Coordinates of N, CA and C in Angstrom, one line a residue:
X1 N 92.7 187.7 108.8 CA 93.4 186.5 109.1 C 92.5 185.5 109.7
X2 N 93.0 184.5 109.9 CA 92.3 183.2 110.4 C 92.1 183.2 112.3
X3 N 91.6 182.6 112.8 CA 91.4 182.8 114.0 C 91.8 181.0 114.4
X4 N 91.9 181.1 115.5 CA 92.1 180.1 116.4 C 90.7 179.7 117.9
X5 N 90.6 178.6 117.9 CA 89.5 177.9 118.4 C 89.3 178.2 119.8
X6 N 90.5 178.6 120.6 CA 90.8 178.5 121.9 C 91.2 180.4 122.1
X7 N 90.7 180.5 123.0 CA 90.6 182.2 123.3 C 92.2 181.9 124.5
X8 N 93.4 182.8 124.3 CA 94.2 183.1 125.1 C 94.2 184.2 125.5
X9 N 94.6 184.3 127.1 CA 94.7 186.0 127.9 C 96.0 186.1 128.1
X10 N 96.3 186.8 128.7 CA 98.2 187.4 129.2 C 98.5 186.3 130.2
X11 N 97.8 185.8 130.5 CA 98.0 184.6 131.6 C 98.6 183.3 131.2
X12 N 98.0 182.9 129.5 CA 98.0 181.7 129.1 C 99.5 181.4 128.5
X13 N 99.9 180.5 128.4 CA 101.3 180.0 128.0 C 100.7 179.3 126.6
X14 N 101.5 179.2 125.5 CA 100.9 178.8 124.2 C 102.5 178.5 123.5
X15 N 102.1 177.4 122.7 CA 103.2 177.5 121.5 C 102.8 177.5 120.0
X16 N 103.8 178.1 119.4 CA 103.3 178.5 117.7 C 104.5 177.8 117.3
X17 N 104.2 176.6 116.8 CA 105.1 175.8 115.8 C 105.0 176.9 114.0
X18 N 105.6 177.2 113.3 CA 105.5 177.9 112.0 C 106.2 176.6 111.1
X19 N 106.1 175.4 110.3 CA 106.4 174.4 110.1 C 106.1 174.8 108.5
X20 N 107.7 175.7 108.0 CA 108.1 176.1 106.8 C 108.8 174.8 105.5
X21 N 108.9 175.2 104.8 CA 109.2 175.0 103.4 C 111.2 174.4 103.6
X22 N 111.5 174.8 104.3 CA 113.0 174.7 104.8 C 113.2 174.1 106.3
X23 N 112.4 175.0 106.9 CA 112.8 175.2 108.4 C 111.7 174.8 109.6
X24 N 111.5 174.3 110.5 CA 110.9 174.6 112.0 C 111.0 175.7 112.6
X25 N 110.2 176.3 113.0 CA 110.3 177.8 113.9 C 109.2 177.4 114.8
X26 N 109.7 177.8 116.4 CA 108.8 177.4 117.5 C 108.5 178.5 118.5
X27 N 108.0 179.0 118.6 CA 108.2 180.1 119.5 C 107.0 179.9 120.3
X28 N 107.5 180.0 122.1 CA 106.5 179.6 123.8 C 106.3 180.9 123.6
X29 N 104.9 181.5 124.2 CA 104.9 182.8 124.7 C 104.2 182.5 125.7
X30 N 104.0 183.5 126.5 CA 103.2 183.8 128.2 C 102.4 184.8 127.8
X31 N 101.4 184.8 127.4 CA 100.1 186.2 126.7 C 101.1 187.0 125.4
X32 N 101.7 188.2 125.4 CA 102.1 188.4 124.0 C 103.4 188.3 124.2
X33 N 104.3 187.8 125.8 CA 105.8 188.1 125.8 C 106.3 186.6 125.0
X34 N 107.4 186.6 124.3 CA 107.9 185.7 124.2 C 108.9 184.8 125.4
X35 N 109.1 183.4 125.1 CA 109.7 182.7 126.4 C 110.8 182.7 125.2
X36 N 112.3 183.6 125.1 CA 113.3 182.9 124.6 C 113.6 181.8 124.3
X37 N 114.0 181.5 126.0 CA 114.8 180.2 126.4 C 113.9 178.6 125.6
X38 N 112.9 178.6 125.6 CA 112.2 177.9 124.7 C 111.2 177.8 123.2
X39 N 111.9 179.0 122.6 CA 111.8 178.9 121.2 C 113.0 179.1 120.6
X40 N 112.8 178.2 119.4 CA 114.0 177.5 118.8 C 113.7 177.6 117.1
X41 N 114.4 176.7 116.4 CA 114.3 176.7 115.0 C 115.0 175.1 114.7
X42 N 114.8 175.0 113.1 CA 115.4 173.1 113.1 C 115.3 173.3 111.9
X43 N 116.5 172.8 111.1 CA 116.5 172.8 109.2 C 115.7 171.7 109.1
X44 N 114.4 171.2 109.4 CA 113.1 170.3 109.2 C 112.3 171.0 108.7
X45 N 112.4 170.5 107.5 CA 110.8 171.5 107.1 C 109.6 170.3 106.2
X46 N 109.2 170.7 105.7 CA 107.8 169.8 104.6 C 108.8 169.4 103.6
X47 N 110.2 170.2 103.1 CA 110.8 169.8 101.7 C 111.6 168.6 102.0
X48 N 111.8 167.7 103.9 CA 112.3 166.7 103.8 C 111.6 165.7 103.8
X49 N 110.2 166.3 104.4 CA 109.2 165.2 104.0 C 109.1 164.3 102.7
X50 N 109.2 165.6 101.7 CA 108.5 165.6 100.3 C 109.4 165.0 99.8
X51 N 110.8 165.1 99.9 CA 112.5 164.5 99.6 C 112.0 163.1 99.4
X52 N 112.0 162.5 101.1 CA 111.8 161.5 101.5 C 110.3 160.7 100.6
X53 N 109.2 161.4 100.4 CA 108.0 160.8 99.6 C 109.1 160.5 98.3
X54 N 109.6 161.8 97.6 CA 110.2 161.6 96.2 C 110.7 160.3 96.1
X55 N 111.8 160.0 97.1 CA 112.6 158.3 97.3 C 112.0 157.6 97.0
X56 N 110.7 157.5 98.3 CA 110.2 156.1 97.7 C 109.8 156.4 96.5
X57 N 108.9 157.0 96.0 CA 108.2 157.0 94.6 C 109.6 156.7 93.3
X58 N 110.7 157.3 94.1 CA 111.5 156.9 92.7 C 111.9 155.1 92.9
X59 N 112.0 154.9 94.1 CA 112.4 153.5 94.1 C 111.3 152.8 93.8
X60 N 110.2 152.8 93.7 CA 108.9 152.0 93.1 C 108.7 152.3 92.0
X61 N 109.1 153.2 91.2 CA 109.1 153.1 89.6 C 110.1 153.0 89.0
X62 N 111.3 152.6 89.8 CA 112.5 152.7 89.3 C 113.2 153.9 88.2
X63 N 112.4 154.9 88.4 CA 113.2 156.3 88.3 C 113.1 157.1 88.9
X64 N 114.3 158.3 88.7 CA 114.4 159.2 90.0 C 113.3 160.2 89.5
X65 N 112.6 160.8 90.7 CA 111.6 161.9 90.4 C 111.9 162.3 91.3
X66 N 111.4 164.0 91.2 CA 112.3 164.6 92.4 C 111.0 166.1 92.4
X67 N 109.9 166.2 91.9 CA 109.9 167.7 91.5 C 108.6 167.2 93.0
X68 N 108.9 168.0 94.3 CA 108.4 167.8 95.2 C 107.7 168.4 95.3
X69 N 107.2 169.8 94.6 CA 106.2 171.0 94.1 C 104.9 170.2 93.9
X70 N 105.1 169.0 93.1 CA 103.8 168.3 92.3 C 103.0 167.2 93.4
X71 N 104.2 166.5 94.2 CA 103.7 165.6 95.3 C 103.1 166.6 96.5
X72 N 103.6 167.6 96.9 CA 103.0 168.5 97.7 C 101.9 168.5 97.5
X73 N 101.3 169.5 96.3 CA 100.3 169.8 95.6 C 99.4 168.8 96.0
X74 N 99.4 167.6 95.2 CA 98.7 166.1 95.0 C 98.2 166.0 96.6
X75 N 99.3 166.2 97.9 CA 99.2 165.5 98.8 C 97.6 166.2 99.4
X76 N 98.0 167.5 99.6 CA 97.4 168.9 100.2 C 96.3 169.0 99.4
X77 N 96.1 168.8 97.9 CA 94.5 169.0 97.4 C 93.8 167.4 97.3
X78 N 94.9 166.7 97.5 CA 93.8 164.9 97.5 C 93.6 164.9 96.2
X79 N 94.8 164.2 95.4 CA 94.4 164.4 94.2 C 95.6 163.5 93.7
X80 N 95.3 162.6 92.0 CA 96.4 161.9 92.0 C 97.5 162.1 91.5
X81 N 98.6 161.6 91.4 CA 99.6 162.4 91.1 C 100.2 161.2 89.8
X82 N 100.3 161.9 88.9 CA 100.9 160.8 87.6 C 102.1 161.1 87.7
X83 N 103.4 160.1 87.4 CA 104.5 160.2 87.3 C 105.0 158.8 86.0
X84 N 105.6 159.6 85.3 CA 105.8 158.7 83.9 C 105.1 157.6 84.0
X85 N 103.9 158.1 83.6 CA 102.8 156.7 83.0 C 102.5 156.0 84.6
X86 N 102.7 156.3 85.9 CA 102.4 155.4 86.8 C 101.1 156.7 87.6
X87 N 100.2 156.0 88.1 CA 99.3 156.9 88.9 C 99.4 156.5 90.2
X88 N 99.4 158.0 91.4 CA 99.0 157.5 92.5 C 98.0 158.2 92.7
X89 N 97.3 157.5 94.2 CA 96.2 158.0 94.4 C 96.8 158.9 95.7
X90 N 95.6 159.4 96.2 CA 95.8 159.9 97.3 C 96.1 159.7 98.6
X91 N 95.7 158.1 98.1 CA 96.4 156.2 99.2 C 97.2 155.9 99.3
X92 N 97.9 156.0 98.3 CA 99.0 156.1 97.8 C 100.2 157.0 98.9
X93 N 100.3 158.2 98.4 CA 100.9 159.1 98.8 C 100.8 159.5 100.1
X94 N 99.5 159.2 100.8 CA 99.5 159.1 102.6 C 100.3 158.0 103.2
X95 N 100.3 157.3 102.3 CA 101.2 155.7 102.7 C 102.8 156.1 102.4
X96 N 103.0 157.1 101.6 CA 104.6 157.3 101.8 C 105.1 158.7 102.8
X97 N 103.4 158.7 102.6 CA 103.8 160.3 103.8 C 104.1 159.5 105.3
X98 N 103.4 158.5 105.6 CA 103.4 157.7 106.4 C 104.7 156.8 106.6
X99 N 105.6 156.8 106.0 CA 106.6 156.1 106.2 C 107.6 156.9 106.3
X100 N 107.2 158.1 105.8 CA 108.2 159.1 106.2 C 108.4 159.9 107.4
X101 N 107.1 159.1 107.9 CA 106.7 160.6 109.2 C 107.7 160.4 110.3
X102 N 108.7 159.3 110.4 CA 109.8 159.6 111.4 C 110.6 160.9 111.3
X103 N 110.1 161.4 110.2 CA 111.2 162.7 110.1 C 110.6 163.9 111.3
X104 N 109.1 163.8 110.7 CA 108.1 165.0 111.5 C 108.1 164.4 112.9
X105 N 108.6 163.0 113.1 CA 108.7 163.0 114.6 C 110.2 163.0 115.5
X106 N 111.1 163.3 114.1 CA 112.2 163.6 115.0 C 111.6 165.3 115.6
X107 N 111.8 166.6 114.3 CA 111.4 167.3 114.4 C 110.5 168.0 115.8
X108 N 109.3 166.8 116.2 CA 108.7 167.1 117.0 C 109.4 166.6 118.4
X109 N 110.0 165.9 118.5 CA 110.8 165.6 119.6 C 111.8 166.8 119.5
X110 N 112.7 167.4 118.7 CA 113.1 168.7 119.1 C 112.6 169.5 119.7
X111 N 111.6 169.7 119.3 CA 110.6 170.8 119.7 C 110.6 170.3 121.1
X112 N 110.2 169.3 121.2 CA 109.4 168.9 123.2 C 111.2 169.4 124.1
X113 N 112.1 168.7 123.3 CA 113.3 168.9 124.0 C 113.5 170.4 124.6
X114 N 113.0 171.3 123.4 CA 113.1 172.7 123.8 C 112.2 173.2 124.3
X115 N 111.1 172.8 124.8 CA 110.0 174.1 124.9 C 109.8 172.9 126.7
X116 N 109.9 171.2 126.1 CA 109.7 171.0 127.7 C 108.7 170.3 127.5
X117 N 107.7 169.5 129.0 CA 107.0 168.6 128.6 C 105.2 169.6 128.2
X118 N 105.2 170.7 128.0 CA 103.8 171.0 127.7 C 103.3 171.2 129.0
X119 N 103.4 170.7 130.1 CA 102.1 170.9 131.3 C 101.8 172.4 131.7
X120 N 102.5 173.4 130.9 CA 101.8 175.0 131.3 C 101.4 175.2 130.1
X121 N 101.6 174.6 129.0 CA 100.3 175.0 127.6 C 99.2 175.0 127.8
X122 N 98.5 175.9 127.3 CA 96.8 175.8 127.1 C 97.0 175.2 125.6
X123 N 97.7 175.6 125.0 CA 97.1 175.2 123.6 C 98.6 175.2 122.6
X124 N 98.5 174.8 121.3 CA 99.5 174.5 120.3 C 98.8 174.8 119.4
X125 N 99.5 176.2 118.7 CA 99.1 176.3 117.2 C 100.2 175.9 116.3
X126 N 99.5 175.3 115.3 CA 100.7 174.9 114.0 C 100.1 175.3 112.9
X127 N 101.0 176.3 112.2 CA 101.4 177.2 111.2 C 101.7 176.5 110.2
X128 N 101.8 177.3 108.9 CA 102.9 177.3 108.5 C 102.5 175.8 106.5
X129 N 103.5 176.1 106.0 CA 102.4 174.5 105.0 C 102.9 173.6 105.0
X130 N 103.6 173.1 106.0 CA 104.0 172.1 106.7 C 103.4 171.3 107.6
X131 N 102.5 172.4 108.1 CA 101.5 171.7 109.4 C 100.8 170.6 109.4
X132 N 100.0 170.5 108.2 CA 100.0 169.0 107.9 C 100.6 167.2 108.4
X133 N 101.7 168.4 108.0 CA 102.4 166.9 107.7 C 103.5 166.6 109.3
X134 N 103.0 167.9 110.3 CA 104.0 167.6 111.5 C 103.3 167.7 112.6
X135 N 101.5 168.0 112.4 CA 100.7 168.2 113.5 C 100.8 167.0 114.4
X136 N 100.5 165.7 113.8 CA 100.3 164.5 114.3 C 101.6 164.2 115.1
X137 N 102.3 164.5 114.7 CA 104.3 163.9 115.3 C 103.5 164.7 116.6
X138 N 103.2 166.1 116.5 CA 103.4 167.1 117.4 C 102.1 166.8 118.8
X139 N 100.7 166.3 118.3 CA 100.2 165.8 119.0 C 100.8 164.7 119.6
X140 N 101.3 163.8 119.4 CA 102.1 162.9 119.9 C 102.9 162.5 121.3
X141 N 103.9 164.0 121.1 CA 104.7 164.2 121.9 C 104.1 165.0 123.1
X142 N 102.9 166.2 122.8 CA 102.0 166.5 123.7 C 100.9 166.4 123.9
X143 N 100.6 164.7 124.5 CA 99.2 164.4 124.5 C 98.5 164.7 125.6
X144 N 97.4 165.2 125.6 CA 96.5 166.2 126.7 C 96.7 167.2 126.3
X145 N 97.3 168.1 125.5 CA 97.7 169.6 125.3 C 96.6 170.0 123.4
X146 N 96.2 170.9 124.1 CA 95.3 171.2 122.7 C 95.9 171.5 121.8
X147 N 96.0 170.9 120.4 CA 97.0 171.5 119.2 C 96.0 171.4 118.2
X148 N 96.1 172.7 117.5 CA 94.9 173.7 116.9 C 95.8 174.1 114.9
X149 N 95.0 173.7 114.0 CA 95.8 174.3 113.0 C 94.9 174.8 112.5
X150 N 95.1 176.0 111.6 CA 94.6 176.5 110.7 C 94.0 176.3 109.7
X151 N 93.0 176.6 109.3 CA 91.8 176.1 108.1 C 93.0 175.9 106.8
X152 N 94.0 176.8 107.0 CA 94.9 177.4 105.5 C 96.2 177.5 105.8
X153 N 96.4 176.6 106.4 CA 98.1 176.7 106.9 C 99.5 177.5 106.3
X154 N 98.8 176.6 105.0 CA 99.7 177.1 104.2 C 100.2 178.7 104.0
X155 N 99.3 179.6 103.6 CA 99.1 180.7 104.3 C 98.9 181.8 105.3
X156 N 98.9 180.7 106.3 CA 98.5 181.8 107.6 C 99.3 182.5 107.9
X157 N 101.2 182.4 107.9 CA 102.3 184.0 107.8 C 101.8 184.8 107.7
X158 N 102.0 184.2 105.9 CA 101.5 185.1 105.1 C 100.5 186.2 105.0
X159 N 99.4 185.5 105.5 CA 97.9 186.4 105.8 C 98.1 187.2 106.9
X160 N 98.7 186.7 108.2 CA 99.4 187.3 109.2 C 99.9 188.8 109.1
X161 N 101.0 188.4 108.3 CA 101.8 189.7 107.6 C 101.1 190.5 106.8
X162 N 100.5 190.2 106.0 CA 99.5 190.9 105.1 C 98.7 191.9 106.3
X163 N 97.6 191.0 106.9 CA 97.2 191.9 108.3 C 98.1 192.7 109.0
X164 N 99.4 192.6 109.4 CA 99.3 193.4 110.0 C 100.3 194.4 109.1
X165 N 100.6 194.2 108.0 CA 101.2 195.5 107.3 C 100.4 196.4 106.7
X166 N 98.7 196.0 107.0 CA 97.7 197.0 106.3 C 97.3 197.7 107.6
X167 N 97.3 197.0 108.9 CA 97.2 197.5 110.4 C 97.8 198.9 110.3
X168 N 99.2 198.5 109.9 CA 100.2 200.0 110.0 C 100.4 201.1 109.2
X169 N 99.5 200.4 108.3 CA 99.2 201.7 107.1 C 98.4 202.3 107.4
X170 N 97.1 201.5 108.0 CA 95.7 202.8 108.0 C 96.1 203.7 109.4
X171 N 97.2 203.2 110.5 CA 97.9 203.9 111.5 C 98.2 204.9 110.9
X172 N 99.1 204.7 109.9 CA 100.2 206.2 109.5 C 99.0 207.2 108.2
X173 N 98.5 206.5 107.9 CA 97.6 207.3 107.3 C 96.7 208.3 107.6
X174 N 96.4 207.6 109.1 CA 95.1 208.4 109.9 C 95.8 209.3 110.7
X175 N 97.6 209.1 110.9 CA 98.0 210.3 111.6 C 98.1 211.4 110.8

């Protein structure tokens, strides 16, 4: 799995934004306990972002386009995206990610509402293949607080899970 920049002990207070395909998932911990009371969840995910890009792009070509799969793609590898005979660039599409980003900053004002103003964080990791597009909302709302994403966001669960379901195999194996 991927590692993180900032070394935490049982002491440190941290939050893991996981910024899904549907959903927000936030979870405070204190070293490996979880803080309940301030982790939360939010039907905000990257697919309202991408909603929200599809609009504009359909109201600037005057047709509806909707396949949010291909604007993701484009956004995340920097790459242009054709839509019936019209090209964007990757100027393009930052400019409508950018008009959209009130969404990732409602989202991240949820988050502050729940977890609080940050002053016992060491650090903010954001997960998840959304991270992208909610880090910035998320720096925002906790400025001074270190927020750290992953080389591969998109993946990092994933990889997560993968680690540790091989963890528990070579466990039961070696018993």
């Amino acid at each position: 799995g991927e590692t993180i920049n900032t070394q935490i002990s049982a002491d440190d207070t941290y939050l893991v934004n996981d910024f899904g395909y549907g959903t927000s998932d936030w979870v405070t911990a204190k070293g490996s306990k979880t803080i309940e009371s301030r982790s939360d969840g939010e039907t905000i995910g990257v697919s309202t972002i991408l909603k929200s890009v599809a609009s504009l792009i359909s109201r600037d070509i005057g047709r509806k386009f909707s396949e949010i799969e291909r604007i993701d793609d484009a956004i995340i590898e920097k790459k242009h995206l054709q839509v019936f005979g019209n090209v964007f660039t990757p100027e393009n599409l930052q400019a409508y990610v950018k008009s959209s980003q009130y969404i990732a900053d409602e989202c991240a004002n949820k988050i502050y509402d729940s977890v609080g103003n940050g002053n016992d964080l060491k650090t903010i990791i954001n997960v998840g293949g959304g991270a992208t597009y909610f880090t910035e909302s998320v720096k925002a709302v906790y400025p001074g607080v270190n927020v750290e994403i992953l080389e591969k966001p998109r993946f990092s669960v994933v990889s997560g899970l993968l680690e540790y379901g091989e963890t528990q195999y070579r466990k039961l194996v070696a018993a």
